[in-house]
Short mmCIF file of C-alpha atoms and ligand atoms in Angstrom, two decimals:
data_model
loop_
_atom_site.label_atom_id
_atom_site.label_comp_id
_atom_site.label_asym_id
_atom_site.label_seq_id
_atom_site.Cartn_x
_atom_site.Cartn_y
_atom_site.Cartn_z
CA UNK A 1 17.85 15.51 13.34
CA UNK A 2 20.33 15.45 10.51
CA UNK A 3 21.58 18.54 8.75
CA UNK A 4 19.61 17.78 5.62
CA UNK A 5 16.33 17.78 7.53
CA UNK A 6 16.76 21.41 8.60
CA UNK A 7 15.00 24.01 6.49
CA UNK A 8 16.92 26.96 5.16
CA UNK A 9 17.28 29.92 7.45
CA UNK A 10 16.03 28.49 10.74
CA UNK A 11 12.76 27.05 11.81
CA UNK A 12 10.21 29.84 11.71
CA UNK A 13 8.08 30.07 8.60
CA UNK A 14 5.78 32.93 7.78
CA UNK A 15 2.51 32.87 5.93
CA UNK A 16 2.09 33.85 2.31
CA UNK A 17 0.02 37.00 2.85
CA UNK A 18 -3.56 36.42 1.84
CA UNK A 19 -3.07 32.82 0.90
CA UNK A 20 -4.39 31.66 4.20
CA UNK A 21 -1.34 29.74 5.36
CA UNK A 22 -0.99 29.45 9.13
CA UNK A 23 0.76 32.58 10.35
CA UNK A 24 3.68 31.04 12.22
CA UNK A 25 4.29 27.33 12.14
CA UNK A 26 5.40 25.32 15.11
CA UNK A 27 9.17 25.18 15.37
CA UNK A 28 9.39 21.44 15.95
CA UNK A 29 10.10 19.53 12.79
CA UNK A 30 9.57 15.80 12.99
CA UNK A 31 12.22 13.74 11.30
CA UNK A 32 11.35 10.71 9.23
CA UNK A 33 13.11 8.48 11.74
CA UNK A 34 10.82 9.51 14.59
CA UNK A 35 7.63 8.57 12.75
CA UNK A 36 5.92 5.30 13.54
CA UNK A 37 5.21 3.05 10.56
CA UNK A 38 6.84 3.93 7.25
CA UNK A 39 3.59 2.88 5.54
CA UNK A 40 2.11 6.22 6.47
CA UNK A 41 3.87 7.66 3.41
CA UNK A 42 3.32 4.70 1.09
CA UNK A 43 1.71 5.93 -2.15
CA UNK A 44 -1.77 4.46 -2.57
CA UNK A 45 -2.55 5.36 -6.17
CA UNK A 46 0.92 6.04 -7.56
CA UNK A 47 3.33 3.33 -8.55
CA UNK A 48 6.18 2.63 -6.14
CA UNK A 49 8.12 -0.63 -5.84
CA UNK A 50 7.76 -2.89 -2.80
CA UNK A 51 11.32 -2.16 -1.70
CA UNK A 52 14.49 -0.39 -2.75
CA UNK A 53 14.89 2.86 -4.65
CA UNK A 54 13.18 3.97 -7.83
CA UNK A 55 13.86 6.87 -10.17
CA UNK A 56 13.26 7.47 -13.90
CA UNK A 57 10.49 5.69 -15.83
CA UNK A 58 12.03 3.60 -18.63
CA UNK A 59 10.88 1.47 -21.52
CA UNK A 60 7.25 2.65 -21.42
CA UNK A 61 5.30 0.71 -24.02
CA UNK A 62 1.82 -0.73 -24.63
CA UNK A 63 2.20 -4.29 -25.87
CA UNK A 64 -0.25 -7.17 -26.16
CA UNK A 65 -2.82 -5.61 -23.84
CA UNK A 66 -0.35 -4.53 -21.16
CA UNK A 67 1.19 -1.18 -20.30
CA UNK A 68 4.79 -1.78 -19.30
CA UNK A 69 6.51 0.46 -16.79
CA UNK A 70 10.20 -0.30 -16.47
CA UNK A 71 12.13 1.97 -14.15
CA UNK A 72 15.51 2.79 -12.67
CA UNK A 73 15.73 0.65 -9.57
CA UNK A 74 18.15 -0.22 -6.81
CA UNK A 75 16.75 -3.48 -5.42
CA UNK A 76 19.27 -3.67 -2.58
CA UNK A 77 18.48 -0.53 -0.58
CA UNK A 78 16.31 2.57 -0.65
CA UNK A 79 19.15 4.75 -1.98
CA UNK A 80 20.17 5.53 -5.54
CA UNK A 81 22.80 3.14 -6.92
CA UNK A 82 23.31 -0.35 -8.41
CA UNK A 83 20.85 0.60 -11.12
CA UNK A 84 18.73 -2.22 -12.56
CA UNK A 85 15.53 -1.99 -14.59
CA UNK A 86 12.55 -2.75 -12.35
CA UNK A 87 9.33 -3.76 -14.06
CA UNK A 88 5.57 -3.43 -13.53
CA UNK A 89 2.56 -3.98 -15.78
CA UNK A 90 -0.99 -2.67 -15.86
CA UNK A 91 -4.05 -3.13 -18.03
CA UNK A 92 -5.55 0.28 -17.18
CA UNK A 93 -2.58 2.56 -16.32
CA UNK A 94 -3.89 2.84 -12.77
CA UNK A 95 -3.46 -0.55 -11.08
CA UNK A 96 0.09 -1.91 -11.41
CA UNK A 97 1.59 -5.33 -10.71
CA UNK A 98 5.29 -5.55 -9.90
CA UNK A 99 7.24 -8.18 -11.84
CA UNK A 100 10.80 -9.48 -11.45
CA UNK A 101 13.70 -7.26 -12.44
CA UNK A 102 14.12 -7.02 -16.21
CA UNK A 103 17.73 -5.85 -16.63
CA UNK A 104 20.60 -6.03 -14.18
CA UNK A 105 24.11 -4.76 -13.64
CA UNK A 106 26.94 -6.41 -15.57
CA UNK A 107 30.70 -6.21 -15.44
CA UNK A 108 30.37 -3.32 -17.91
CA UNK A 109 28.22 -1.24 -15.56
CA UNK A 110 24.75 -0.30 -14.39
CA UNK A 111 21.60 -0.32 -16.54
CA UNK A 112 20.85 3.38 -16.87
CA UNK A 113 17.75 4.94 -18.45
CA UNK A 114 16.35 4.04 -21.84
CA UNK A 115 13.29 2.98 -23.76
CA UNK A 116 11.59 -0.01 -25.38
CA UNK A 117 10.13 -0.64 -28.83
CA UNK A 118 8.18 -3.44 -30.45
CA UNK A 119 10.23 -4.67 -33.39
CA UNK A 120 7.14 -6.00 -35.10
CA UNK A 121 8.80 -6.53 -38.46
CA UNK A 122 11.91 -8.18 -36.97
CA UNK A 123 14.00 -5.39 -38.50
CA UNK A 124 16.77 -6.37 -36.09
CA UNK A 125 16.85 -9.96 -37.26
CA UNK A 126 17.22 -10.88 -33.59
CA UNK A 127 13.92 -12.77 -33.37
CA UNK A 128 12.94 -16.12 -34.86
CA UNK A 129 12.05 -15.71 -38.51
CA UNK A 130 8.58 -14.26 -39.05
CA UNK A 131 8.25 -13.12 -35.42
CA UNK A 132 8.94 -9.84 -33.66
CA UNK A 133 9.51 -8.96 -30.04
CA UNK A 134 10.37 -6.24 -27.57
CA UNK A 135 13.72 -4.50 -27.72
CA UNK A 136 15.03 -2.50 -24.76
CA UNK A 137 17.55 0.22 -25.58
CA UNK A 138 19.44 1.57 -22.57
CA UNK A 139 22.72 3.03 -21.39
CA UNK A 140 25.34 0.74 -19.92
CA UNK A 141 27.10 3.07 -17.50
CA UNK A 142 30.42 2.69 -15.71
CA UNK A 143 32.49 5.41 -14.06
CA UNK A 144 34.43 5.92 -17.27
CA UNK A 145 32.02 5.10 -20.08
CA UNK A 146 28.38 5.45 -21.12
CA UNK A 147 27.35 3.53 -24.24
CA UNK A 148 24.04 2.31 -25.65
CA UNK A 149 23.09 -1.36 -25.52
CA UNK A 150 20.08 -3.36 -26.65
CA UNK A 151 18.38 -6.46 -25.22
CA UNK A 152 15.54 -8.53 -26.65
CA UNK A 153 12.51 -10.22 -25.14
CA UNK A 154 10.27 -12.86 -26.69
CA UNK A 155 8.07 -13.30 -23.60
CA UNK A 156 6.30 -9.93 -23.26
CA UNK A 157 9.11 -8.26 -21.34
CA UNK A 158 9.39 -10.92 -18.63
CA UNK A 159 12.99 -11.75 -19.52
CA UNK A 160 15.57 -10.03 -21.72
CA UNK A 161 18.72 -11.30 -23.44
CA UNK A 162 21.55 -8.87 -24.01
CA UNK A 163 22.64 -8.58 -27.66
CA UNK A 164 26.06 -10.26 -28.02
CA UNK A 165 27.27 -7.36 -30.22
CA UNK A 166 26.73 -4.75 -27.47
CA UNK A 167 27.30 -1.87 -27.22
CA UNK A 168 25.48 -0.75 -30.37
CA UNK A 169 26.48 2.89 -29.98
CA UNK A 170 29.66 3.99 -28.26
CA UNK A 171 31.24 7.39 -28.90
CA UNK A 172 33.89 7.03 -26.20
CA UNK A 173 32.12 9.37 -23.80
CA UNK A 174 31.36 9.20 -20.08
CA UNK A 175 28.32 11.48 -20.45
CA UNK A 176 26.27 10.01 -23.32
CA UNK A 177 23.00 8.50 -22.16
CA UNK A 178 19.26 7.92 -21.94
CA UNK A 179 18.32 6.70 -25.45
CA UNK A 180 14.64 7.10 -26.42
CA UNK A 181 13.93 5.20 -29.63
CA UNK A 182 10.87 5.73 -31.84
CA UNK A 183 9.71 4.43 -35.20
CA UNK A 184 9.69 7.39 -37.62
CA UNK A 185 7.04 6.33 -40.13
CA UNK A 186 7.74 8.94 -42.87
CA UNK A 187 11.39 7.85 -43.23
CA UNK A 188 10.64 4.22 -42.30
CA UNK A 189 13.44 3.86 -39.80
CA UNK A 190 14.20 3.94 -36.14
CA UNK A 191 15.32 7.22 -34.60
CA UNK A 192 17.25 7.40 -31.35
CA UNK A 193 17.16 10.59 -29.28
CA UNK A 194 20.00 10.57 -26.77
CA UNK A 195 21.96 13.24 -24.90
CA UNK A 196 25.56 14.27 -24.76
CA UNK A 197 24.62 15.42 -21.30
CA UNK A 198 27.54 17.67 -20.31
CA UNK A 199 27.67 19.29 -23.74
CA UNK A 200 23.95 20.09 -23.54
CA UNK A 201 23.22 18.47 -26.90
CA UNK A 202 20.38 16.19 -27.89
CA UNK A 203 21.67 13.86 -30.60
CA UNK A 204 19.56 12.15 -33.26
CA UNK A 205 20.68 8.82 -34.71
CA UNK A 206 18.87 6.70 -37.32
CA UNK A 207 18.90 2.95 -37.90
CA UNK A 208 17.12 0.39 -40.02
CA UNK A 209 17.90 -2.53 -37.68
CA UNK A 210 18.36 -1.14 -34.13
CA UNK A 211 21.95 -2.45 -34.24
CA UNK A 212 23.73 0.03 -36.51
CA UNK A 213 23.21 3.73 -35.86
CA UNK A 214 24.27 6.81 -37.83
CA UNK A 215 24.23 10.35 -36.53
CA UNK A 216 21.70 12.43 -38.50
CA UNK A 217 21.28 15.64 -36.50
CA UNK A 218 21.40 17.38 -33.15
CA UNK A 219 19.68 20.10 -31.16
CA UNK A 220 21.14 21.88 -28.25
CA UNK A 221 22.56 24.57 -26.15
CA UNK A 222 18.95 25.60 -25.89
CA UNK A 223 16.66 26.40 -23.02
CA UNK A 224 17.80 25.75 -19.49
CA UNK A 225 21.14 23.99 -19.59
CA UNK A 226 21.63 23.05 -15.96
CA UNK A 227 24.65 20.87 -15.34
CA UNK A 228 23.36 17.93 -17.40
CA UNK A 229 20.75 17.39 -20.06
CA UNK A 230 19.10 14.02 -19.28
CA UNK A 231 16.27 11.72 -20.40
CA UNK A 232 15.21 13.29 -23.70
CA UNK A 233 11.97 12.31 -25.41
CA UNK A 234 10.58 13.28 -28.80
CA UNK A 235 6.93 12.71 -29.62
CA UNK A 236 4.31 13.91 -32.09
CA UNK A 237 1.48 15.53 -30.14
CA UNK A 238 -2.00 16.45 -31.43
CA UNK A 239 -2.90 20.14 -31.35
CA UNK A 240 -6.38 20.90 -30.04
CA UNK A 241 -8.44 21.92 -33.03
CA UNK A 242 -6.33 20.01 -35.55
CA UNK A 243 -2.81 19.25 -36.69
CA UNK A 244 0.21 18.07 -34.75
CA UNK A 245 3.58 19.34 -33.58
CA UNK A 246 6.65 17.49 -32.39
CA UNK A 247 7.56 18.09 -28.77
CA UNK A 248 11.12 17.57 -27.58
CA UNK A 249 11.36 17.04 -23.82
CA UNK A 250 14.71 17.57 -22.11
CA UNK A 251 15.18 17.02 -18.39
CA UNK A 252 17.89 19.03 -16.66
CA UNK A 253 19.65 18.33 -13.39
CA UNK A 254 20.71 20.19 -11.36
CA UNK A 255 19.87 23.78 -12.26
CA UNK A 256 16.06 23.93 -12.28
CA UNK A 257 14.35 27.24 -11.42
CA UNK A 258 13.17 25.81 -8.08
CA UNK A 259 16.47 23.99 -7.61
CA UNK A 260 17.59 20.56 -8.74
CA UNK A 261 15.59 18.68 -11.36
CA UNK A 262 13.01 19.84 -13.92
CA UNK A 263 11.56 18.92 -17.31
CA UNK A 264 11.52 21.49 -20.10
CA UNK A 265 10.07 21.12 -23.57
CA UNK A 266 10.40 22.64 -27.02
CA UNK A 267 7.62 22.71 -29.63
CA UNK A 268 8.52 22.34 -33.30
CA UNK A 269 8.89 20.09 -36.32
CA UNK A 270 10.94 16.95 -36.94
CA UNK A 271 11.76 15.46 -40.32
CA UNK A 272 13.56 12.35 -39.12
CA UNK A 273 16.90 14.14 -38.93
CA UNK A 274 16.47 17.61 -37.56
CA UNK A 275 14.29 19.10 -34.86
CA UNK A 276 13.44 22.77 -35.49
CA UNK A 277 11.92 24.65 -32.57
CA UNK A 278 9.05 26.87 -33.64
CA UNK A 279 10.12 29.70 -31.35
CA UNK A 280 12.90 30.48 -28.94
CA UNK A 281 10.83 29.76 -25.84
CA UNK A 282 11.75 27.39 -23.04
CA UNK A 283 8.71 25.94 -21.32
CA UNK A 284 8.52 23.85 -18.19
CA UNK A 285 6.30 20.78 -18.14
CA UNK A 286 5.43 21.23 -14.46
CA UNK A 287 5.57 24.14 -12.03
CA UNK A 288 6.24 22.02 -8.92
CA UNK A 289 9.58 20.78 -7.63
CA UNK A 290 9.01 17.04 -7.95
CA UNK A 291 8.53 16.08 -11.59
CA UNK A 292 11.46 14.62 -13.53
CA UNK A 293 12.60 12.40 -16.40
CA UNK A 294 9.24 12.41 -18.20
CA UNK A 295 8.86 9.64 -20.76
CA UNK A 296 6.00 8.80 -23.17
CA UNK A 297 4.66 5.34 -23.95
CA UNK A 298 5.38 3.74 -27.30
CA UNK A 299 2.48 2.25 -29.27
CA UNK A 300 -0.50 3.82 -27.51
CA UNK A 301 -3.45 4.90 -29.66
CA UNK A 302 -4.51 8.53 -29.57
CA UNK A 303 -2.63 11.32 -27.78
CA UNK A 304 0.65 10.28 -26.12
CA UNK A 305 0.64 9.19 -22.48
CA UNK A 306 3.53 10.23 -20.22
CA UNK A 307 4.79 9.35 -16.76
CA UNK A 308 7.41 11.25 -14.77
CA UNK A 309 9.36 10.43 -11.64
CA UNK A 310 7.85 12.27 -8.70
CA UNK A 311 10.99 13.49 -6.96
CA UNK A 312 14.00 15.76 -7.16
CA UNK A 313 17.63 14.70 -7.04
CA UNK A 314 18.31 17.40 -4.43
CA UNK A 315 16.58 15.31 -1.76
CA UNK A 316 15.33 12.06 -3.32
CA UNK A 317 17.74 10.03 -1.16
CA UNK A 318 16.60 11.76 2.02
CA UNK A 319 12.79 11.79 1.88
CA UNK A 320 11.09 9.25 4.18
CA UNK A 321 11.11 5.70 2.84
CA UNK A 322 7.75 3.97 2.79
CA UNK A 323 9.63 1.51 2.96
CA UNK A 324 10.76 1.99 -0.68
CA UNK A 325 11.83 5.41 -1.92
CA UNK A 326 10.45 6.92 -5.11
CA UNK A 327 7.07 7.09 -6.82
CA UNK A 328 5.80 7.86 -10.33
CA UNK A 329 3.28 10.54 -11.27
CA UNK A 330 -0.10 9.43 -12.50
CA UNK A 331 0.02 8.77 -16.24
CA UNK A 332 -1.12 11.84 -18.19
CA UNK A 333 -2.46 12.21 -21.74
CA UNK A 334 -0.66 14.96 -23.65
CA UNK A 335 -2.07 17.46 -26.13
CA UNK A 336 -1.00 20.95 -27.22
CA UNK A 337 -3.06 24.12 -26.97
CA UNK A 338 -2.30 27.21 -29.02
CA UNK A 339 -2.65 30.64 -27.40
CA UNK A 340 -2.15 33.72 -29.59
CA UNK A 341 1.66 33.56 -29.64
CA UNK A 342 2.24 30.72 -27.25
CA UNK A 343 2.06 26.95 -26.94
CA UNK A 344 0.85 25.14 -23.84
CA UNK A 345 1.34 21.48 -23.11
CA UNK A 346 -1.96 20.16 -21.79
CA UNK A 347 -1.75 17.26 -19.35
CA UNK A 348 -4.80 15.19 -18.44
CA UNK A 349 -4.26 12.48 -15.83
CA UNK A 350 -5.92 9.23 -16.84
CA UNK A 351 -9.41 8.64 -15.37
CA UNK A 352 -9.29 7.15 -11.90
CA UNK A 353 -12.69 5.45 -12.04
CA UNK A 354 -11.16 1.95 -11.71
CA UNK A 355 -10.04 2.91 -8.19
CA UNK A 356 -12.92 5.20 -7.20
CA UNK A 357 -13.75 5.05 -3.48
CA UNK A 358 -16.58 6.89 -1.80
CA UNK A 359 -17.95 10.34 -2.51
CA UNK A 360 -17.00 12.84 0.19
CA UNK A 361 -18.39 16.10 -1.21
CA UNK A 362 -20.48 16.79 -4.28
CA UNK A 363 -22.59 19.47 -5.94
CA UNK A 364 -22.32 23.18 -6.78
CA UNK A 365 -22.10 25.96 -4.18
CA UNK A 366 -23.52 29.49 -4.57
CA UNK A 367 -21.20 32.47 -4.73
CA UNK A 368 -20.04 33.67 -1.31
CA UNK A 369 -17.00 34.11 0.93
CA UNK A 370 -15.92 31.93 3.82
CA UNK A 371 -16.11 28.16 4.06
CA UNK A 372 -17.85 26.86 0.94
CA UNK A 373 -17.60 23.18 1.91
CA UNK A 374 -15.92 20.95 4.47
CA UNK A 375 -15.84 17.29 5.37
CA UNK A 376 -13.92 14.69 7.32
CA UNK A 377 -11.58 12.58 5.17
CA UNK A 378 -10.86 8.88 5.74
CA UNK A 379 -7.61 8.11 7.56
CA UNK A 380 -4.73 7.65 5.15
CA UNK A 381 -6.90 7.69 2.01
CA UNK A 382 -5.81 9.14 -1.30
CA UNK A 383 -8.22 11.82 -2.54
CA UNK A 384 -9.33 13.30 -5.82
CA UNK A 385 -10.77 16.83 -5.82
CA UNK A 386 -12.40 18.36 -8.90
CA UNK A 387 -13.48 22.00 -8.92
CA UNK A 388 -14.86 24.41 -11.51
CA UNK A 389 -15.33 27.89 -10.17
CA UNK A 390 -15.88 31.58 -10.80
CA UNK A 391 -14.09 33.96 -8.45
CA UNK A 392 -14.60 37.68 -7.90
CA UNK A 393 -11.46 39.60 -8.84
CA UNK A 394 -9.15 39.55 -5.83
CA UNK A 395 -10.64 36.40 -4.28
CA UNK A 396 -8.55 33.39 -3.32
CA UNK A 397 -10.04 29.93 -3.46
CA UNK A 398 -8.21 27.39 -1.29
CA UNK A 399 -8.57 23.67 -0.84
CA UNK A 400 -7.03 22.85 2.52
CA UNK A 401 -6.19 19.52 4.03
CA UNK A 402 -5.55 19.77 7.73
CA UNK A 403 -5.30 17.86 10.99
CA UNK A 404 -5.89 18.57 14.67
CA UNK A 405 -2.16 19.11 15.20
CA UNK A 406 -2.40 22.28 13.10
CA UNK A 407 -0.71 20.95 9.96
CA UNK A 408 -2.01 22.05 6.59
CA UNK A 409 -1.45 21.43 2.88
CA UNK A 410 -3.21 23.81 0.52
CA UNK A 411 -3.85 24.24 -3.17
CA UNK A 412 -5.19 27.64 -4.20
CA UNK A 413 -6.31 29.73 -7.11
CA UNK A 414 -5.56 33.40 -6.56
CA UNK A 415 -7.76 35.67 -8.72
CA UNK A 416 -5.74 38.77 -7.76
CA UNK A 417 -3.58 41.11 -9.80
CA UNK A 418 -1.32 38.21 -10.70
CA UNK A 419 -3.72 35.31 -10.95
CA UNK A 420 -2.51 31.78 -10.68
CA UNK A 421 -2.34 28.46 -8.89
CA UNK A 422 -0.35 27.81 -5.74
CA UNK A 423 0.63 24.55 -4.10
CA UNK A 424 1.70 25.29 -0.54
CA UNK A 425 3.30 22.56 1.58
CA UNK A 426 4.82 24.93 4.16
CA UNK A 427 2.30 23.84 6.79
CA UNK A 428 3.25 20.14 6.75
CA UNK A 429 5.78 19.01 9.33
CA UNK A 430 6.52 15.35 8.58
CA UNK A 431 9.71 16.06 6.63
CA UNK A 432 11.59 19.19 5.68
CA UNK A 433 14.80 19.56 3.75
CA UNK A 434 16.90 22.62 3.23
CA UNK A 435 16.34 22.49 -0.53
CA UNK A 436 12.61 21.75 -0.52
CA UNK A 437 10.72 24.92 -1.43
CA UNK A 438 7.59 25.68 0.59
CA UNK A 439 5.36 26.58 -2.30
CA UNK A 440 5.21 26.64 -6.07
CA UNK A 441 3.26 29.15 -8.15
CA UNK A 442 1.92 29.07 -11.73
CA UNK A 443 0.79 32.30 -13.40
CA UNK A 444 -2.45 32.44 -15.36
CA UNK A 445 -3.25 35.11 -17.95
CA UNK A 446 -4.20 38.43 -16.36
CA UNK A 447 -7.86 38.73 -15.55
CA UNK A 448 -8.45 34.99 -15.19
CA UNK A 449 -11.28 34.47 -12.70
CA UNK A 450 -13.12 31.43 -14.04
CA UNK A 451 -11.29 28.16 -14.34
CA UNK A 452 -10.89 24.65 -12.95
CA UNK A 453 -8.60 22.71 -10.65
CA UNK A 454 -8.13 18.98 -10.16
CA UNK A 455 -6.08 17.63 -7.25
CA UNK A 456 -4.84 14.13 -6.64
CA UNK A 457 -3.52 13.92 -3.10
CA UNK A 458 -1.73 10.77 -2.02
CA UNK A 459 0.00 9.99 1.27
CA UNK A 460 3.19 11.78 0.25
CA UNK A 461 2.35 13.80 -2.87
CA UNK A 462 -0.03 16.29 -4.43
CA UNK A 463 -0.64 16.83 -8.14
CA UNK A 464 -2.50 19.96 -9.20
CA UNK A 465 -3.89 20.10 -12.72
CA UNK A 466 -5.48 23.45 -13.54
CA UNK A 467 -6.88 25.48 -16.40
CA UNK A 468 -7.99 22.51 -18.42
CA UNK A 469 -4.59 20.82 -18.04
CA UNK A 470 -2.30 23.78 -18.84
CA UNK A 471 -1.07 24.05 -15.28
CA UNK A 472 0.58 21.01 -13.76
CA UNK A 473 2.11 21.29 -10.29
CA UNK A 474 3.60 18.18 -8.67
CA UNK A 475 4.98 18.27 -5.14
CA UNK A 476 5.94 15.74 -2.51
CA UNK A 477 4.41 16.49 0.89
CA UNK A 478 4.72 14.85 4.28
CA UNK A 479 2.27 15.36 7.12
CA UNK A 480 3.57 14.31 10.57
CA UNK A 481 0.03 13.07 11.33
CA UNK A 482 -2.33 12.25 8.47
CA UNK A 483 -4.85 14.96 7.56
CA UNK A 484 -8.40 14.33 8.74
CA UNK A 485 -10.34 17.25 7.28
CA UNK A 486 -10.75 18.95 3.93
CA UNK A 487 -12.12 22.46 3.49
CA UNK A 488 -12.85 24.65 0.50
CA UNK A 489 -12.55 28.31 1.45
CA UNK A 490 -13.04 31.66 -0.34
CA UNK A 491 -11.16 34.66 1.05
CA UNK A 492 -10.81 38.26 -0.10
CA UNK A 493 -13.90 37.99 -2.33
CA UNK A 494 -16.72 35.65 -3.22
CA UNK A 495 -16.35 32.43 -5.22
CA UNK A 496 -19.04 30.26 -6.83
CA UNK A 497 -18.38 26.56 -7.31
CA UNK A 498 -20.10 25.34 -10.46
CA UNK A 499 -18.67 21.90 -9.74
CA UNK A 500 -17.28 20.30 -6.59
CA UNK A 501 -16.49 16.60 -6.39
CA UNK A 502 -14.31 15.07 -3.71
CA UNK A 503 -13.88 11.32 -3.54
CA UNK A 504 -11.53 8.89 -1.92
CA UNK A 505 -9.44 6.57 -4.08
CA UNK A 506 -8.80 2.94 -3.30
CA UNK A 507 -5.14 2.08 -2.84
N1 DQQ B 1 19.08 8.77 -14.01
C1 DQQ B 1 19.71 7.66 -14.69
C2 DQQ B 1 20.47 8.27 -15.81
C3 DQQ B 1 19.76 9.54 -16.05
C4 DQQ B 1 19.40 9.99 -14.68
C5 DQQ B 1 20.53 6.91 -13.69
C6 DQQ B 1 18.25 10.95 -14.62
O1 DQQ B 1 20.42 7.44 -16.94
O2 DQQ B 1 20.53 10.47 -16.77
O3 DQQ B 1 19.67 6.33 -12.73
O4 DQQ B 1 17.53 10.91 -13.42
#
């Protein structure tokens, strides 16, 4: 067992009081190397490449009937490094097809994170007259320099040609990266959002041709600084009930509240030059430990759709390979909800009907304590659990996945003095790391007893979406032996299930 597979402070873990976690967990911790068959952790309903390493989503765009997911990718081994842009496409955001690598390393460096736009009016002049095409905007990164380059594609993203005049934006910095470009309709020009990462500044540049960029504004030294600001995104998001606000996402790494990587966001206005936050609040997009580098798709109709990388730089190189390392979250639609003096980002994972498997549990359950429902779950299947419930004050509703070896993964709503959702992976023994937290907690307004919870559990992850999308908790999790049973349990008070649906998902 290597040092990085040991949990902090020894091997004995205690339960979280009334949360129903096994009291003392077995001291043996299986390492990834001792497990038979890396496929046991292969994501079934989340995108992961066939081999190599994957991190940030890049170049997300809907174009000619296809959703494009480009991503940071090391094709040579399942470790970060030698960054290329991998590529996959989907017609429904759920089933993805991997395509050949889109951008590679050059003598000038690796192809770090960036975005893609459809230059429909050929503003760049880089396409044949009268035609447009896709333009990728990314950071060319060496040890001494990070500068922004562009590349064009006339074949729906299958191949790209680097612009001979690259780089298009070079400020002589070694920490200047992750350009997200959008078309700003009111000012009729392209806007690039990019970070001076070590200075904790998000920079705004404008261009009429994607080749010449002028600085027009900046926003920074705001929120959680961490060591680096990374992967910014700026998008106009509909507010439930009417209107819109601009949301500026800024990933930070390391320095997140749970350690390592996290995505924060600011809500405000943007006039094409300046982003003004509406209040001084820093909000996190996800309460788990494994949600990073969120990016939204260009050119989708309706509310924006975002994908994040489902990992954390503190241990992304150490988690079991399956045989590739790295997976994306499910795509989520984004809206904003206003609460008296607060804003909440609402995330709604796209419908999974295209990959629906069989129904495992269904129907309401009357209010009581104890086991409300239980069923065997198919070996190695991904699961979707949807619950709407009303809990007595003080009750805890848990969804538990377990196996005969005594392992358990649970997602709970605690209707106690401090109500909220909990994702608890402390009872899984397939992989531990000294920086992986056991559980993550999201606080709901005091007095909350009636709400909803949706879980998507894959072979090595769990996503909890609660309170109509306000709570998003994303965590990697590794059973040593796959779970074979699911139970819904009420403790400390009675709970009624107005809705219970559990189904398997086809990988
Ligand atoms: N990952 C990329 C960088 C970015 C970081 C390198 C964030 O462009 O800042 O793979 O995960």
